[in-house]
């Protein structure tokens, strides 16, 4: 398998640290609001990667944090804690909103067929580990105490910027725009490991530490959670592209300073879901959720299908028109799967060949759109219907589109006797007669009558079809 590695800026053959095993860490949600469908694009693509690795035979352990403290309004450690902001907005406690939005997040994940990670760790549950690692960084001379906070000293590193070749000044300005300089920092990129002083004195959750009562910085959470569950050598670290700097850059700085050796081998970044106004973001307050898609009548899996159709390293533009196109394609695909019988031999050797081809195609830097194309190739292939179903079901272990389940449900629905069907069929036949007699008035009146009964008709080459609306 090949994966683009943001750290080396190229596509590399994927070779895990331990043969056959993959350790995978994903930055989890900051639970001060609902996840938007942009966040969920990242989680869908990461889920596809995890499932592809399992499909290819790797034993994967996936860990995710839940950011319930320390993520400030600016990723560069300034502003109010996002959790506190959320709690104020809803007149609830930080722990209440953390629980509520964590549950909401996993409920959305379930609807999108995103597998629950092997380990989910809320950041507030690991305070002792942060203190241990920060103390070690202090001892090694990588951290300093200033103005009540503990900072990581980026000047101690040979290389700080890992993911981009941008001009350092430009990057620093980009992150700091509109926020005040922190005079305690020795170098412009230094970041907070532990806060005891903040302009926002009403920080809800605080813990005792060798540096005073306070709370951890956001970046240290992910390093410690990953190291605790996945050890000193991490295979894949994932996140949205906005996490590359400063979050992941800082994670690498502190983890490698602590460990004294390289830490994570492959960095996988999912590019953004954009709207016509730019990146979809929680802080802008204008965003779409899975519940909203459902309210508008979309199956959440249509959104998954929409995401899988494009490559994770390209920005994806959301529009209702694009989603409608994905829905039409998904419905058609399910109908084609439903049209398959269950008869015929399953040629296991042929099935295996199809599986291998799938791993090769999708395993070339998680090319999920080729994975979707492969479904149509199977439908057209010279295989028995039973074998086609077997291959489709197997591909679906990675794509997660519920193909057979939805197709079987559709079949059942089509086969079930429908109440009032006789009357509807009779009216349709009468309308056909009227149309043949060029009696358009009667034909239209029958269409209206059916509509008032909640039935919509469609004239096709094969005849008139009807559905209840
Ligand atoms: P947050 O809940 O803000 O910590 O973000 C959760 C995940 O969603 C992170 O991996 C972000 O990088 C990612 N993310 C945020 N906005 C978008 C977006 N518009 N499109 C794709 N991923 C995003
Ligand atoms: Zn993280």
Coordinates of C-alpha atoms and ligand atoms in Angstrom, one line a residue:
X1 CA 0.0 0.0 0.0
X2 CA 1.0 3.6 -0.6
X3 CA 0.1 6.6 1.4
X4 CA 1.0 10.3 0.9
X5 CA 3.0 11.4 4.0
X6 CA 2.6 15.1 4.8
X7 CA 5.8 14.9 6.7
X8 CA 8.0 13.9 3.7
X9 CA 5.7 15.6 1.2
X10 CA 5.5 12.5 -1.0
X11 CA 3.7 9.3 -1.5
X12 CA 5.5 6.5 0.3
X13 CA 5.1 2.7 0.5
X14 CA 3.4 2.0 3.8
X15 CA 5.6 -0.1 6.1
X16 CA 4.5 -0.2 9.7
X17 CA 6.9 -0.2 12.6
X18 CA 5.9 -3.8 13.5
X19 CA 5.1 -6.1 10.6
X20 CA 1.4 -6.8 10.3
X21 CA 0.4 -4.3 13.0
X22 CA -0.7 -0.7 12.6
X23 CA -1.0 1.9 15.4
X24 CA -3.3 4.7 14.3
X25 CA -4.1 8.0 16.2
X26 CA -6.8 10.4 15.2
X27 CA -7.4 13.8 16.6
X28 CA -10.9 13.7 18.0
X29 CA -13.5 16.4 18.2
X30 CA -13.5 19.4 20.4
X31 CA -16.9 18.8 22.1
X32 CA -18.3 22.3 22.5
X33 CA -20.7 22.0 19.7
X34 CA -22.1 19.5 17.1
X35 CA -19.6 18.2 14.6
X36 CA -20.3 19.7 11.2
X37 CA -20.2 17.7 8.0
X38 CA -16.8 19.2 7.3
X39 CA -15.3 17.6 10.5
X40 CA -17.2 14.4 9.5
X41 CA -15.5 14.4 6.1
X42 CA -12.2 14.0 7.9
X43 CA -13.6 11.2 10.1
X44 CA -15.2 9.4 7.1
X45 CA -11.9 9.3 5.2
X46 CA -9.9 8.2 8.2
X47 CA -12.5 5.5 8.8
X48 CA -12.0 4.3 5.2
X49 CA -8.3 4.2 5.8
X50 CA -8.6 2.2 8.9
X51 CA -11.0 -0.2 7.2
X52 CA -8.8 -0.6 4.2
X53 CA -5.8 -1.4 6.4
X54 CA -7.9 -4.1 8.2
X55 CA -9.2 -5.4 4.8
X56 CA -5.6 -5.7 3.6
X57 CA -4.9 -7.9 6.7
X58 CA -3.3 -5.5 9.2
X59 CA -4.1 -5.7 12.9
X60 CA -5.1 -2.1 13.5
X61 CA -5.4 -0.3 16.9
X62 CA -7.1 3.0 16.5
X63 CA -7.0 5.6 19.3
X64 CA -9.0 8.9 19.4
X65 CA -9.0 11.7 22.0
X66 CA -11.9 13.8 23.0
X67 CA -10.8 17.4 23.4
X68 CA -12.8 18.6 26.5
X69 CA -10.2 21.1 27.8
X70 CA -7.4 23.3 26.6
X71 CA -8.4 24.0 23.0
X72 CA -8.5 27.8 22.9
X73 CA -10.3 30.0 20.5
X74 CA -7.1 30.4 18.5
X75 CA -5.1 27.3 17.8
X76 CA -2.1 29.4 18.8
X77 CA -3.0 29.3 22.6
X78 CA -4.8 32.5 22.9
X79 CA -8.4 33.4 23.6
X80 CA -11.0 31.7 25.6
X81 CA -11.2 27.9 26.1
X82 CA -13.7 26.7 23.5
X83 CA -15.4 24.4 26.0
X84 CA -16.1 27.3 28.4
X85 CA -17.5 29.3 25.5
X86 CA -19.9 26.4 24.7
X87 CA -20.9 26.0 28.3
X88 CA -21.7 29.8 28.6
X89 CA -23.7 29.7 25.4
X90 CA -25.9 26.9 26.7
X91 CA -25.9 27.9 30.4
X92 CA -24.6 24.4 31.3
X93 CA -21.4 23.1 32.9
X94 CA -18.4 22.2 30.8
X95 CA -18.8 18.5 31.8
X96 CA -22.4 18.5 30.8
X97 CA -21.8 19.9 27.3
X98 CA -18.7 17.6 26.9
X99 CA -20.9 14.6 27.6
X100 CA -23.7 15.8 25.4
X101 CA -21.6 16.6 22.3
X102 CA -19.4 13.5 22.7
X103 CA -22.6 11.4 22.6
X104 CA -23.9 13.5 19.6
X105 CA -20.6 13.0 17.8
X106 CA -20.6 9.2 18.1
X107 CA -24.3 9.1 17.2
X108 CA -23.4 10.9 14.0
X109 CA -20.5 8.6 13.4
X110 CA -22.8 5.6 13.7
X111 CA -25.2 7.0 11.1
X112 CA -22.3 7.5 8.8
X113 CA -20.9 3.9 9.4
X114 CA -17.8 5.3 11.0
X115 CA -16.4 2.6 13.3
X116 CA -16.0 3.4 17.0
X117 CA -12.3 3.6 17.7
X118 CA -10.6 0.9 19.8
X119 CA -9.8 3.5 22.4
X120 CA -11.5 6.8 23.1
X121 CA -9.9 9.0 25.7
X122 CA -11.3 12.3 27.0
X123 CA -8.4 14.7 27.5
X124 CA -9.5 15.5 31.1
X125 CA -8.8 11.9 32.1
X126 CA -5.0 12.0 31.6
X127 CA -3.8 14.9 33.8
X128 CA -1.1 12.9 35.5
X129 CA 0.4 11.9 32.2
X130 CA 0.6 15.5 31.0
X131 CA 2.3 16.5 34.3
X132 CA 4.8 13.6 33.9
X133 CA 5.7 14.5 30.3
X134 CA 5.8 18.3 30.9
X135 CA 8.1 17.7 34.0
X136 CA 10.4 15.6 31.8
X137 CA 10.5 18.3 29.2
X138 CA 11.4 20.8 31.9
X139 CA 14.2 18.5 33.2
X140 CA 15.6 18.1 29.6
X141 CA 15.6 21.9 29.1
X142 CA 12.9 21.9 26.4
X143 CA 10.4 23.8 28.5
X144 CA 10.4 26.9 30.7
X145 CA 8.1 28.6 33.2
X146 CA 7.2 32.2 32.5
X147 CA 4.4 34.5 33.7
X148 CA 2.6 31.5 35.4
X149 CA 2.5 29.2 32.3
X150 CA 4.8 26.5 31.1
X151 CA 6.0 26.9 27.5
X152 CA 7.8 24.6 25.0
X153 CA 11.0 26.2 23.8
X154 CA 11.0 25.8 20.0
X155 CA 14.5 27.3 19.7
X156 CA 15.9 24.1 21.2
X157 CA 14.8 22.1 18.1
X158 CA 16.9 21.7 14.9
X159 CA 13.8 21.7 12.8
X160 CA 10.4 23.0 13.9
X161 CA 8.3 23.3 10.7
X162 CA 7.7 19.8 9.4
X163 CA 4.7 20.0 7.1
X164 CA 5.3 23.0 5.0
X165 CA 8.0 24.9 3.3
X166 CA 6.3 28.2 3.9
X167 CA 8.1 31.2 5.1
X168 CA 8.2 31.1 8.9
X169 CA 7.1 34.7 9.2
X170 CA 4.0 34.2 7.0
X171 CA 2.9 31.2 9.0
X172 CA 3.3 32.9 12.3
X173 CA 1.3 35.9 11.1
X174 CA -1.4 33.6 9.7
X175 CA -2.0 32.0 13.1
X176 CA -1.7 35.1 15.1
X177 CA -3.9 37.3 13.1
X178 CA -6.2 39.3 15.3
X179 CA -4.8 37.9 18.5
X180 CA -2.4 39.5 21.0
X181 CA 1.2 38.5 21.3
X182 CA 2.0 36.6 24.5
X183 CA 4.9 38.5 26.0
X184 CA 6.0 35.5 28.1
X185 CA 7.1 33.5 25.0
X186 CA 10.8 33.5 24.3
X187 CA 10.3 32.6 20.7
X188 CA 7.3 33.4 18.5
X189 CA 6.4 29.8 18.0
X190 CA 6.7 28.6 21.6
X191 CA 3.5 27.1 22.8
X192 CA 1.8 26.5 26.2
X193 CA 2.1 23.1 27.8
X194 CA 0.4 24.1 31.0
X195 CA -1.6 27.2 31.9
X196 CA -2.0 28.6 35.3
X197 CA -2.5 32.2 34.1
X198 CA -5.0 33.2 31.6
X199 CA -7.1 36.3 31.0
X200 CA -10.1 34.1 31.5
X201 CA -10.0 33.5 35.2
X202 CA -13.3 31.6 35.3
X203 CA -11.7 28.5 33.5
X204 CA -14.0 25.8 34.8
X205 CA -11.7 22.8 35.1
X206 CA -8.4 23.1 36.9
X207 CA -6.0 20.7 38.5
X208 CA -3.1 20.9 40.8
X209 CA 0.4 20.7 39.3
X210 CA 4.0 21.4 40.2
X211 CA 3.5 24.8 38.5
X212 CA 0.3 25.8 40.2
X213 CA -3.4 25.1 39.7
X214 CA -4.2 25.1 36.1
X215 CA -5.0 23.1 33.0
X216 CA -3.1 21.5 30.0
X217 CA -2.5 23.0 26.6
X218 CA -4.3 21.3 23.7
X219 CA -1.3 19.9 21.9
X220 CA 0.2 18.0 24.9
X221 CA -3.1 16.0 25.2
X222 CA -2.7 14.3 21.8
X223 CA 1.0 13.5 22.3
X224 CA 0.3 11.9 25.7
X225 CA -2.8 10.0 24.8
X226 CA -1.1 8.6 21.7
X227 CA 2.0 7.5 23.6
X228 CA 0.0 6.0 26.5
X229 CA -2.0 3.7 24.3
X230 CA 0.2 3.2 21.2
X231 CA 3.7 3.4 22.6
X232 CA 6.8 5.3 21.4
X233 CA 6.4 4.5 17.7
X234 CA 3.3 5.6 16.1
X235 CA 2.5 4.4 12.5
X236 CA -0.2 6.8 11.3
X237 CA -1.4 10.1 12.8
X238 CA -4.5 11.6 11.1
X239 CA -6.4 14.8 11.2
X240 CA -7.9 17.6 9.1
X241 CA -5.3 19.7 7.2
X242 CA -5.9 22.7 9.5
X243 CA -4.4 20.6 12.3
X244 CA -1.0 20.3 10.5
X245 CA 0.0 23.7 11.9
X246 CA 0.4 24.4 14.7
X247 CA -1.3 21.4 16.4
X248 CA 0.6 18.5 14.8
X249 CA 3.8 20.5 14.4
X250 CA 3.7 21.0 18.2
X251 CA 2.8 17.4 18.9
X252 CA 5.9 16.3 17.0
X253 CA 8.1 18.9 18.7
X254 CA 7.2 17.8 22.2
X255 CA 6.8 14.1 21.6
X256 CA 10.2 13.8 19.9
X257 CA 11.9 16.0 22.5
X258 CA 10.4 13.8 25.2
X259 CA 11.2 10.5 23.6
X260 CA 14.6 11.4 22.1
X261 CA 13.8 9.7 18.8
X262 CA 11.5 10.0 15.8
X263 CA 7.9 9.4 16.8
X264 CA 5.3 9.1 14.1
X265 CA 6.1 7.7 10.6
X266 CA 3.1 8.7 8.5
X267 CA 1.0 11.9 8.7
X268 CA -2.3 11.7 6.9
X269 CA -4.2 15.0 6.5
X270 CA -7.7 15.3 5.0
X271 CA -8.4 18.5 3.1
X272 CA -11.3 20.6 3.9
X273 CA -15.0 20.6 3.0
X274 CA -15.7 24.0 1.7
X275 CA -18.8 25.9 1.0
X276 CA -19.1 28.8 -1.4
X277 CA -17.9 31.1 1.4
X278 CA -14.8 29.0 2.3
X279 CA -14.0 26.4 4.9
X280 CA -16.9 25.1 6.9
X281 CA -16.1 25.9 10.6
X282 CA -17.7 25.5 13.9
X283 CA -16.5 28.9 15.1
X284 CA -18.3 30.7 12.3
X285 CA -21.5 29.4 13.7
X286 CA -22.8 28.6 10.2
X287 CA -22.5 24.9 9.5
X288 CA -24.4 21.8 8.5
X289 CA -24.9 18.8 10.7
X290 CA -25.9 15.2 10.0
X291 CA -29.3 15.9 11.7
X292 CA -29.9 18.7 9.4
X293 CA -29.2 16.5 6.4
X294 CA -31.7 14.0 7.8
X295 CA -34.3 16.7 8.4
X296 CA -34.0 17.5 4.7
X297 CA -34.6 13.9 3.8
X298 CA -31.1 12.7 3.0
X299 CA -29.8 9.4 4.2
X300 CA -26.5 10.1 6.0
X301 CA -24.9 7.4 3.9
X302 CA -25.5 9.6 0.8
X303 CA -23.1 12.1 2.4
X304 CA -20.6 9.3 3.0
X305 CA -20.9 8.3 -0.7
X306 CA -20.5 11.9 -1.6
X307 CA -17.2 12.1 0.3
X308 CA -15.9 8.8 -1.0
X309 CA -16.3 10.0 -4.6
X310 CA -13.5 12.4 -4.2
X311 CA -9.9 12.2 -3.1
X312 CA -9.1 13.1 0.5
X313 CA -6.2 15.3 -0.5
X314 CA -8.4 17.7 -2.5
X315 CA -10.7 20.3 -1.1
X316 CA -14.3 19.2 -1.6
X317 CA -17.0 21.8 -2.3
X318 CA -20.4 21.2 -0.7
X319 CA -23.6 22.3 -2.4
X320 CA -27.1 20.9 -2.3
X321 CA -26.9 20.3 -6.0
X322 CA -23.7 18.2 -5.5
X323 CA -25.4 16.3 -2.7
X324 CA -28.5 15.7 -4.9
X325 CA -26.3 14.2 -7.6
X326 CA -24.7 11.9 -5.0
X327 CA -28.1 10.8 -3.8
X328 CA -29.3 10.0 -7.3
X329 CA -26.2 8.0 -8.0
X330 CA -26.4 6.2 -4.6
X331 CA -30.1 5.3 -5.1
X332 CA -29.4 4.0 -8.6
X333 CA -26.5 1.9 -7.3
X334 CA -28.7 0.4 -4.6
X335 CA -31.4 -0.4 -7.2
X336 CA -28.8 -2.1 -9.4
X337 CA -27.6 -4.2 -6.5
X338 CA -31.2 -5.0 -5.6
X339 CA -31.8 -6.2 -9.2
X340 CA -29.1 -9.0 -8.7
X341 CA -30.4 -12.4 -7.9
X342 CA -28.8 -14.7 -5.4
X343 CA -28.2 -17.6 -7.8
X344 CA -25.1 -19.1 -9.2
X345 CA -21.8 -20.4 -8.1
X346 CA -19.4 -18.2 -6.1
X347 CA -16.0 -18.7 -7.7
X348 CA -13.8 -18.1 -4.7
X349 CA -10.6 -17.6 -6.8
X350 CA -12.3 -15.0 -8.9
X351 CA -13.6 -13.2 -5.8
X352 CA -10.1 -13.2 -4.3
X353 CA -8.8 -11.7 -7.5
X354 CA -11.3 -8.9 -7.3
X355 CA -10.4 -8.3 -3.7
X356 CA -6.7 -8.0 -4.5
X357 CA -7.4 -5.6 -7.3
X358 CA -9.5 -3.5 -4.9
X359 CA -6.7 -3.3 -2.4
X360 CA -4.3 -2.3 -5.1
X361 CA -6.5 0.4 -6.5
X362 CA -7.8 1.9 -3.2
X363 CA -4.4 1.3 -1.5
X364 CA -2.8 3.8 -3.8
X365 CA -3.1 6.7 -1.4
X366 CA -6.6 5.9 -0.3
X367 CA -8.2 6.3 -3.7
X368 CA -11.8 5.9 -2.6
X369 CA -13.2 7.2 -5.8
X370 CA -11.6 4.2 -7.6
X371 CA -13.2 2.1 -4.9
X372 CA -16.6 3.4 -5.9
X373 CA -15.8 2.9 -9.6
X374 CA -14.9 -0.7 -8.7
X375 CA -18.5 -1.3 -7.6
X376 CA -19.8 -0.5 -11.1
X377 CA -17.1 -2.8 -12.6
X378 CA -18.4 -5.7 -10.5
X379 CA -22.0 -5.0 -11.5
X380 CA -20.9 -5.3 -15.1
X381 CA -18.4 -8.2 -14.6
X382 CA -18.7 -11.7 -16.0
X383 CA -19.6 -13.2 -12.7
X384 CA -22.6 -15.0 -11.3
X385 CA -25.1 -12.8 -9.4
X386 CA -24.1 -14.6 -6.2
X387 CA -20.5 -13.9 -6.8
X388 CA -21.2 -10.2 -7.6
X389 CA -23.0 -9.9 -4.3
X390 CA -20.1 -11.5 -2.5
X391 CA -17.6 -9.1 -4.0
X392 CA -19.8 -6.1 -3.4
X393 CA -20.3 -7.1 0.2
X394 CA -16.6 -7.5 0.6
X395 CA -15.8 -4.0 -0.9
X396 CA -18.4 -2.6 1.4
X397 CA -16.3 -3.6 4.4
X398 CA -14.1 -0.7 3.4
X399 CA -16.6 1.7 1.8
X400 CA -19.3 1.3 4.4
X401 CA -22.3 2.0 2.2
X402 CA -24.6 -0.7 3.5
X403 CA -25.1 -1.9 -0.1
X404 CA -26.6 -5.3 0.5
X405 CA -28.6 -4.3 3.5
X406 CA -30.2 -1.4 1.6
X407 CA -30.7 -3.5 -1.6
X408 CA -32.4 -6.3 0.3
X409 CA -34.6 -3.8 2.1
X410 CA -35.5 -2.3 -1.3
X411 CA -36.3 -5.7 -2.7
X412 CA -38.5 -6.5 0.3
X413 CA -40.3 -3.2 -0.1
X414 CA -40.8 -3.8 -3.8
X415 CA -42.2 -7.3 -3.2
X416 CA -44.5 -6.4 -0.3
X417 CA -48.2 -6.0 -1.2
X418 CA -49.0 -2.3 -1.0
X419 CA -52.2 -1.2 0.5
X420 CA -54.4 0.4 -2.1
X421 CA -52.1 -0.7 -4.9
X422 CA -55.0 -2.2 -6.9
X423 CA -56.9 1.1 -6.9
X424 CA -53.7 3.0 -7.9
X425 CA -53.0 0.6 -10.8
X426 CA -56.5 0.9 -12.0
X427 CA -56.3 4.7 -12.0
X428 CA -53.0 4.5 -13.9
X429 CA -54.6 2.2 -16.5
X430 CA -57.5 4.6 -16.9
X431 CA -55.1 7.5 -17.3
X432 CA -53.2 5.5 -20.0
X433 CA -56.5 4.9 -21.9
X434 CA -57.3 8.6 -21.6
X435 CA -53.8 9.5 -23.0
X436 CA -54.3 7.1 -25.9
X437 CA -57.6 8.8 -26.6
X438 CA -55.7 12.2 -26.4
X439 CA -58.1 13.1 -23.6
X440 CA -55.4 15.2 -21.8
X441 CA -58.0 16.8 -19.4
X442 CA -58.9 13.4 -17.9
X443 CA -55.3 12.2 -17.9
X444 CA -54.2 15.3 -15.9
X445 CA -57.2 15.0 -13.6
X446 CA -56.2 11.4 -12.7
X447 CA -52.6 12.5 -12.1
X448 CA -54.0 15.2 -9.7
X449 CA -56.2 12.6 -8.0
X450 CA -53.3 10.3 -7.5
X451 CA -51.2 13.2 -6.1
X452 CA -53.9 14.0 -3.6
X453 CA -53.7 10.3 -2.5
X454 CA -50.0 10.8 -1.9
X455 CA -48.9 9.0 -5.0
X456 CA -46.5 10.4 -7.5
X457 CA -46.3 8.9 -11.0
X458 CA -43.5 8.9 -13.5
X459 CA -43.8 8.1 -17.2
X460 CA -40.8 6.0 -18.4
X461 CA -40.0 4.1 -21.6
X462 CA -41.0 0.9 -19.8
X463 CA -44.4 2.3 -18.7
X464 CA -45.7 4.3 -15.7
X465 CA -44.1 3.8 -12.3
X466 CA -45.5 5.1 -9.0
X467 CA -44.2 5.9 -5.6
X468 CA -45.8 7.1 -2.4
X469 CA -44.4 10.5 -1.3
Ligands
LIG1 P1 -12.4 20.1 16.0 O1 -13.6 19.5 16.5 O2 -12.5 21.5 15.6 O3 -11.2 19.8 16.9 O4 -12.1 19.3 14.6 C1 -12.2 18.0 14.4 C2 -11.6 17.5 13.1 O5 -12.2 18.1 12.0 C3 -10.1 17.9 13.0 O6 -9.4 16.9 12.5 C4 -10.1 19.1 12.0 O7 -8.9 19.2 11.4 C5 -11.2 18.6 11.1 N1 -11.9 19.7 10.3 C6 -12.3 20.9 10.8 N2 -12.9 21.7 9.8 C7 -12.9 20.9 8.7 C8 -13.5 21.0 7.4 N3 -14.1 22.1 7.0 N4 -13.3 19.9 6.5 C9 -12.7 18.8 6.9 N5 -12.2 18.6 8.1 C10 -12.3 19.6 9.0
LIG2 ZN1 -4.8 16.2 18.2

